[in-house]
mmCIF file of C-alpha atoms in Angstrom:
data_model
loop_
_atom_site.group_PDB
_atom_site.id
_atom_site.type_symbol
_atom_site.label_atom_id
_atom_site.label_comp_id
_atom_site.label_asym_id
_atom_site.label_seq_id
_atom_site.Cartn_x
_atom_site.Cartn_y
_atom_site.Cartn_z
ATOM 1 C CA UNK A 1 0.000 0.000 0.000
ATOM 2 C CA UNK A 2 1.328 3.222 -0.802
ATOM 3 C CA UNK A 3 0.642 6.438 1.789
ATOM 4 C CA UNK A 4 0.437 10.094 0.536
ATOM 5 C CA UNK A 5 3.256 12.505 1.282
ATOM 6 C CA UNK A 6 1.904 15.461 -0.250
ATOM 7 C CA UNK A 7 2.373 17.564 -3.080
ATOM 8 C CA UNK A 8 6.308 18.413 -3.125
ATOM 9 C CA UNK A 9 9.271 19.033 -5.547
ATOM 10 C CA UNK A 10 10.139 15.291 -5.430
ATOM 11 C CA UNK A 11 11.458 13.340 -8.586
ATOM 12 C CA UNK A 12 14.228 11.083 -9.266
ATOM 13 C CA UNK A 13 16.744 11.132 -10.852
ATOM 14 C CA UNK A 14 16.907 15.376 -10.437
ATOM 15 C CA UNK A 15 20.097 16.820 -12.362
ATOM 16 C CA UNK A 16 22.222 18.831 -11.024
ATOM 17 C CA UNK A 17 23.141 21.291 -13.745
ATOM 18 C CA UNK A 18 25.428 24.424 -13.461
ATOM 19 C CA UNK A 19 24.098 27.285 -15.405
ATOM 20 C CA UNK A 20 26.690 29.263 -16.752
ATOM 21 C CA UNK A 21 25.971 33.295 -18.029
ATOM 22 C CA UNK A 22 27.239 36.657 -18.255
ATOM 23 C CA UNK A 23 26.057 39.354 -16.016
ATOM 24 C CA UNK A 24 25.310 43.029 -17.105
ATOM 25 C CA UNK A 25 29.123 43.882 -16.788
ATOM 26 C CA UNK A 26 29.903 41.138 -18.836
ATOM 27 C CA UNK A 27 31.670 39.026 -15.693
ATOM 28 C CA UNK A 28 31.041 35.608 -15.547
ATOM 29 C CA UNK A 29 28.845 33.459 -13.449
ATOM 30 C CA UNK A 30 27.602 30.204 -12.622
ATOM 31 C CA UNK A 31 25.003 28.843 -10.163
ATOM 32 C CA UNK A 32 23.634 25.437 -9.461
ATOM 33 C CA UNK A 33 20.124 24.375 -10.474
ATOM 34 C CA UNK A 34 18.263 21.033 -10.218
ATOM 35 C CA UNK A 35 14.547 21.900 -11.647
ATOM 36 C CA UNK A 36 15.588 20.825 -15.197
ATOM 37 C CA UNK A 37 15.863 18.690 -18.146
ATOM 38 C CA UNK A 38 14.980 17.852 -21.507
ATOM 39 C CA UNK A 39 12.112 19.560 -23.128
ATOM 40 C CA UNK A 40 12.144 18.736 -26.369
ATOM 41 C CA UNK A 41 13.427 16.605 -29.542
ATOM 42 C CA UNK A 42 13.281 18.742 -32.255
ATOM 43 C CA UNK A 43 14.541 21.595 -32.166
ATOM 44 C CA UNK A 44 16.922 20.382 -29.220
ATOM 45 C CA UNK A 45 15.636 22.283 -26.256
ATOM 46 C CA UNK A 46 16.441 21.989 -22.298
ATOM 47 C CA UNK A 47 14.314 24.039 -19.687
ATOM 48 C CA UNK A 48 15.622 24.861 -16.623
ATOM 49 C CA UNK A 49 13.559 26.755 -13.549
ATOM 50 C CA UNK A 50 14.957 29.240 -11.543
ATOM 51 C CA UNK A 51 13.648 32.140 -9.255
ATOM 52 C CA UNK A 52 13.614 35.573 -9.779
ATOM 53 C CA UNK A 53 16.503 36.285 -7.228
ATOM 54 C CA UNK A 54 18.890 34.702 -8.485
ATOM 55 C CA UNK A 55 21.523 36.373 -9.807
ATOM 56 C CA UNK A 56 21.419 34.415 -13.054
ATOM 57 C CA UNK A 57 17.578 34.998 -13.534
ATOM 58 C CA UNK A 58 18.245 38.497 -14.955
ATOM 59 C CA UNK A 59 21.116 37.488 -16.879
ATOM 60 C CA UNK A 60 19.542 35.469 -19.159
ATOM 61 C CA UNK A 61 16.689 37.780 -20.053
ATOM 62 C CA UNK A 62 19.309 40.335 -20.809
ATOM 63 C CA UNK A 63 21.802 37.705 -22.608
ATOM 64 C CA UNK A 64 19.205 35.772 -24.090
ATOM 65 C CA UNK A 65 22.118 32.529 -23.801
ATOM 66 C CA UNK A 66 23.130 30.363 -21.211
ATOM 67 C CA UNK A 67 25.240 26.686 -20.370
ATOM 68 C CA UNK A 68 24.841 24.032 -18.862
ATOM 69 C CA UNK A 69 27.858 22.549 -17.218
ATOM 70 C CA UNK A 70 27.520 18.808 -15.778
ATOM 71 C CA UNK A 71 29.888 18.182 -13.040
ATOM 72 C CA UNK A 72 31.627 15.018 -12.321
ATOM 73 C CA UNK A 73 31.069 13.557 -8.431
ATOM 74 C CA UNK A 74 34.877 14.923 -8.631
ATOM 75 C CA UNK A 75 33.581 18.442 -8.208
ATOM 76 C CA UNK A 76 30.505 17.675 -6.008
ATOM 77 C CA UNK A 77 31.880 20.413 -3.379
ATOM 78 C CA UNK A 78 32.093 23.273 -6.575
ATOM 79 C CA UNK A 79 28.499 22.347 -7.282
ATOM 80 C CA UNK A 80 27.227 22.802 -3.957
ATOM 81 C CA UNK A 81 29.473 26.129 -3.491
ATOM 82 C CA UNK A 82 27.818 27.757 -7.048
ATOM 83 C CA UNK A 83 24.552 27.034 -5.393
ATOM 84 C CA UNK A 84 25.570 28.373 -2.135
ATOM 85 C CA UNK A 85 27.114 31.128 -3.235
ATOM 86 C CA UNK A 86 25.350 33.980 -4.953
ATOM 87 C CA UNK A 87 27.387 35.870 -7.654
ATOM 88 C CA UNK A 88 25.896 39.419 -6.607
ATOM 89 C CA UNK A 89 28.540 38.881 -3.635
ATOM 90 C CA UNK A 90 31.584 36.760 -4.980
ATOM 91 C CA UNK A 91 33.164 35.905 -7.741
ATOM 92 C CA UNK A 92 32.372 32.101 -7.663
ATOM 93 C CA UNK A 93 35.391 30.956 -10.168
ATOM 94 C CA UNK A 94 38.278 32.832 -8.028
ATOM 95 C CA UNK A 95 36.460 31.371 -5.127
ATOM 96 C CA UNK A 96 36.807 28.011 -6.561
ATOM 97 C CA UNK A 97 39.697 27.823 -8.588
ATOM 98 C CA UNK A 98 37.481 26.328 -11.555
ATOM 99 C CA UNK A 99 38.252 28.474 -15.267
ATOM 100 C CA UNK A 100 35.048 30.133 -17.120
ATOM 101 C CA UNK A 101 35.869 29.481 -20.763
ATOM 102 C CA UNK A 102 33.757 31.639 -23.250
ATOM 103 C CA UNK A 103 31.479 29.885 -25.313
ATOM 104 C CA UNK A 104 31.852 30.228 -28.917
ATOM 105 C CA UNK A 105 28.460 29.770 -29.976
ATOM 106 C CA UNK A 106 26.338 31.611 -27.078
ATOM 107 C CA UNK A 107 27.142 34.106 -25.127
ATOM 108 C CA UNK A 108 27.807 32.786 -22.133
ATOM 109 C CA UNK A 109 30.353 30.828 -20.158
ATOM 110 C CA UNK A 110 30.748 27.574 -18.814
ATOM 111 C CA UNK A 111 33.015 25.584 -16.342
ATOM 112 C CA UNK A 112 35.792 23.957 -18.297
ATOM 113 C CA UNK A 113 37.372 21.672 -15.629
ATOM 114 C CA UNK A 114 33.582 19.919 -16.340
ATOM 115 C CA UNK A 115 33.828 17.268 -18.987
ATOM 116 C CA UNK A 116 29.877 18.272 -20.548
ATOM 117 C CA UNK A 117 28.981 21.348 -21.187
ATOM 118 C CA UNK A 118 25.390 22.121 -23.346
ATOM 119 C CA UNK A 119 25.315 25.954 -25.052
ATOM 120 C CA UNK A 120 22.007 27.085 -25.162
ATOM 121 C CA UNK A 121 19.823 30.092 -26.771
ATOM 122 C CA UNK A 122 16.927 31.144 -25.170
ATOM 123 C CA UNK A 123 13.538 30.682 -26.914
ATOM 124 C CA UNK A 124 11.222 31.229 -24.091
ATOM 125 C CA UNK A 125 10.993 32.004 -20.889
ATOM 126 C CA UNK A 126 7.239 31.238 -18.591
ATOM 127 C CA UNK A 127 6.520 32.566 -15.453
ATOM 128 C CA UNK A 128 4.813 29.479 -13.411
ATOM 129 C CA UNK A 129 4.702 30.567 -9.421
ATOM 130 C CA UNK A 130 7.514 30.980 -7.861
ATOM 131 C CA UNK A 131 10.186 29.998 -10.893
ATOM 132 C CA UNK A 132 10.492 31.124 -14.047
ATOM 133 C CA UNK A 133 11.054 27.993 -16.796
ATOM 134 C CA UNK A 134 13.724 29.444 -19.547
ATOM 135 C CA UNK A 135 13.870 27.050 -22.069
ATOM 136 C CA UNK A 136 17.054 26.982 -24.221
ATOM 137 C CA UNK A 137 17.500 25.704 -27.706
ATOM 138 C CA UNK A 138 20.569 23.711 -27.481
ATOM 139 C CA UNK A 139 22.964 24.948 -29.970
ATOM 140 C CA UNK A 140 25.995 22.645 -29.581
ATOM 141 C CA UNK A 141 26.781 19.770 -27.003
ATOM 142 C CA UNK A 142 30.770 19.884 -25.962
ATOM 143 C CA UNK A 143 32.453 16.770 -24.442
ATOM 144 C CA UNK A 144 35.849 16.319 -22.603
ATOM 145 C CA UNK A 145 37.455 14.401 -26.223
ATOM 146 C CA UNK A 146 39.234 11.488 -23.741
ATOM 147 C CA UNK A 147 35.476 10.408 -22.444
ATOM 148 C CA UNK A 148 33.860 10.317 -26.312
ATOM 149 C CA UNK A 149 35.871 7.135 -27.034
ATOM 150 C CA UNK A 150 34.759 3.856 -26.645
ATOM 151 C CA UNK A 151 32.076 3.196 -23.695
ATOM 152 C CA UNK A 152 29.104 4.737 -22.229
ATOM 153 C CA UNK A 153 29.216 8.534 -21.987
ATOM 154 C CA UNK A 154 27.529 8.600 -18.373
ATOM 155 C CA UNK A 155 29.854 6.135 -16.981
ATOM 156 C CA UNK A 156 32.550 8.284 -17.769
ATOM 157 C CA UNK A 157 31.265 11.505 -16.606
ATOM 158 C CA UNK A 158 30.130 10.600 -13.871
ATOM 159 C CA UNK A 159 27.220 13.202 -13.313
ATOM 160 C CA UNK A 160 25.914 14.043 -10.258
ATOM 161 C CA UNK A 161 22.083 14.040 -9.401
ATOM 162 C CA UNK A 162 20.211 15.405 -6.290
ATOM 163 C CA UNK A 163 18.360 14.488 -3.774
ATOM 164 C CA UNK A 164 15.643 16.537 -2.304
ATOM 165 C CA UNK A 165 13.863 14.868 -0.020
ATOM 166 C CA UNK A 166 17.024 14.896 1.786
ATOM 167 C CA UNK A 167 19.063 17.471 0.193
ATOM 168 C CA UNK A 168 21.875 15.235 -0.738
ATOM 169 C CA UNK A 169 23.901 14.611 -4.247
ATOM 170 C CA UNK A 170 24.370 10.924 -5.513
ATOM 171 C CA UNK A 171 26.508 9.513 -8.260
ATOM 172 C CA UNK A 172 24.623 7.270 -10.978
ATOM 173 C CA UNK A 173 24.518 3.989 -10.678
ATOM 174 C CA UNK A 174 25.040 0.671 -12.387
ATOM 175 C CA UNK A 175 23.589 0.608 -16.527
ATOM 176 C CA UNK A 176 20.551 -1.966 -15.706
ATOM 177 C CA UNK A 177 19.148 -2.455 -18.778
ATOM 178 C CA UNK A 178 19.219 -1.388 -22.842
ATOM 179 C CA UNK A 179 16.488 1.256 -23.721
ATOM 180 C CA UNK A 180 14.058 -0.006 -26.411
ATOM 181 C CA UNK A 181 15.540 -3.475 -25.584
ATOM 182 C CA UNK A 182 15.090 -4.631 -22.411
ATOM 183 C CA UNK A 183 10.952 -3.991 -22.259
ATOM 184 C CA UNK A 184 10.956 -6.882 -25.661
ATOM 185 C CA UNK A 185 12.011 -9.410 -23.026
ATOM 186 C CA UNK A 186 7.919 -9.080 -22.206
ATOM 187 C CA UNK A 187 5.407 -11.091 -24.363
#
């Protein structure tokens, strides 16, 4: 039997994405956001949801580009710091050590001691409560060149996801089965 635990932000897996942009003096800045993912096939899109305070909310609408950098568990303490941290007070890549690296097909930066980055331009942006859902064409996919060879990309990366029911990251676990494979096994 299953019991009710109310309506809440509860999904799994939830990325962990670092959304890379430039602010209105043109420094750069990233912050950690987990309401995310795919949106779309065709064009490629990704949404991401963010609230109005942020310092990256602004950015965007101004910019009309952002990234998203996917850390490694490697960098699981830089992820929590850029969502920690709020770039109206600190300079979160002197804080961290980690290099912005200026996109060349958006304007925007991302992380590039993160082996997958996504460059995004904004199509939309919808107000829905307390976040606003921007929702990025994806405009080229980058990839550390050493993890592209042979194997499964998200073995290799290593990408963190997030836990909120008790605000904790994870690391991905074992592959379990092939998509469009696995579910023929049932007749």
């Amino acid at each position: 039997m299953k019991k009710s635990i109310g309506a809440k932000t509860v999904t799994y897996p939830t990325p962990v994405f670092v959304v890379g942009t430039y602010d209105s003096e043109g420094k750069p800045n990233v912050m950690t956001a987990a309401w995310g993912g795919i949106c779309c096939s065709v064009p490629p899109c990704i949404a991401i949801s963010l609230r109005e305070s942020t310092h990256t909310y602004q950015s965007i609408l101004d910019s009309k580009a952002f990234t998203i950098s996917i850390p490694s568990e490697d960098h699981v303490k830089e992820a929590d710091y850029f969502g920690i941290a709020s770039g109206k007070d600190v300079d979160k890549f002197q804080a961290t050590g980690l290099t912005p690296v200026k996109s060349e097909v958006v304007n925007a930066p991302y992380v590039g001691e993160f082996p997958f980055v996504l460059e995004c331009e904004l199509l939309q942006s919808v107000k829905i409560g307390l976040h606003t859902q921007f929702i990025g064409e994806i405009k080229d996919v980058k990839v550390d060149e050493p993890l592209i060879e042979d194997g499964s990309l998200i073995e290799k990366i290593k990408p963190l996801i997030y836990s909120p029911d008790n605000l904790s990251y994870y690391g991905v676990g074992k592959r379990v089965g092939k998509a469009f494979s696995v579910g023929r096994q049932i007749k």
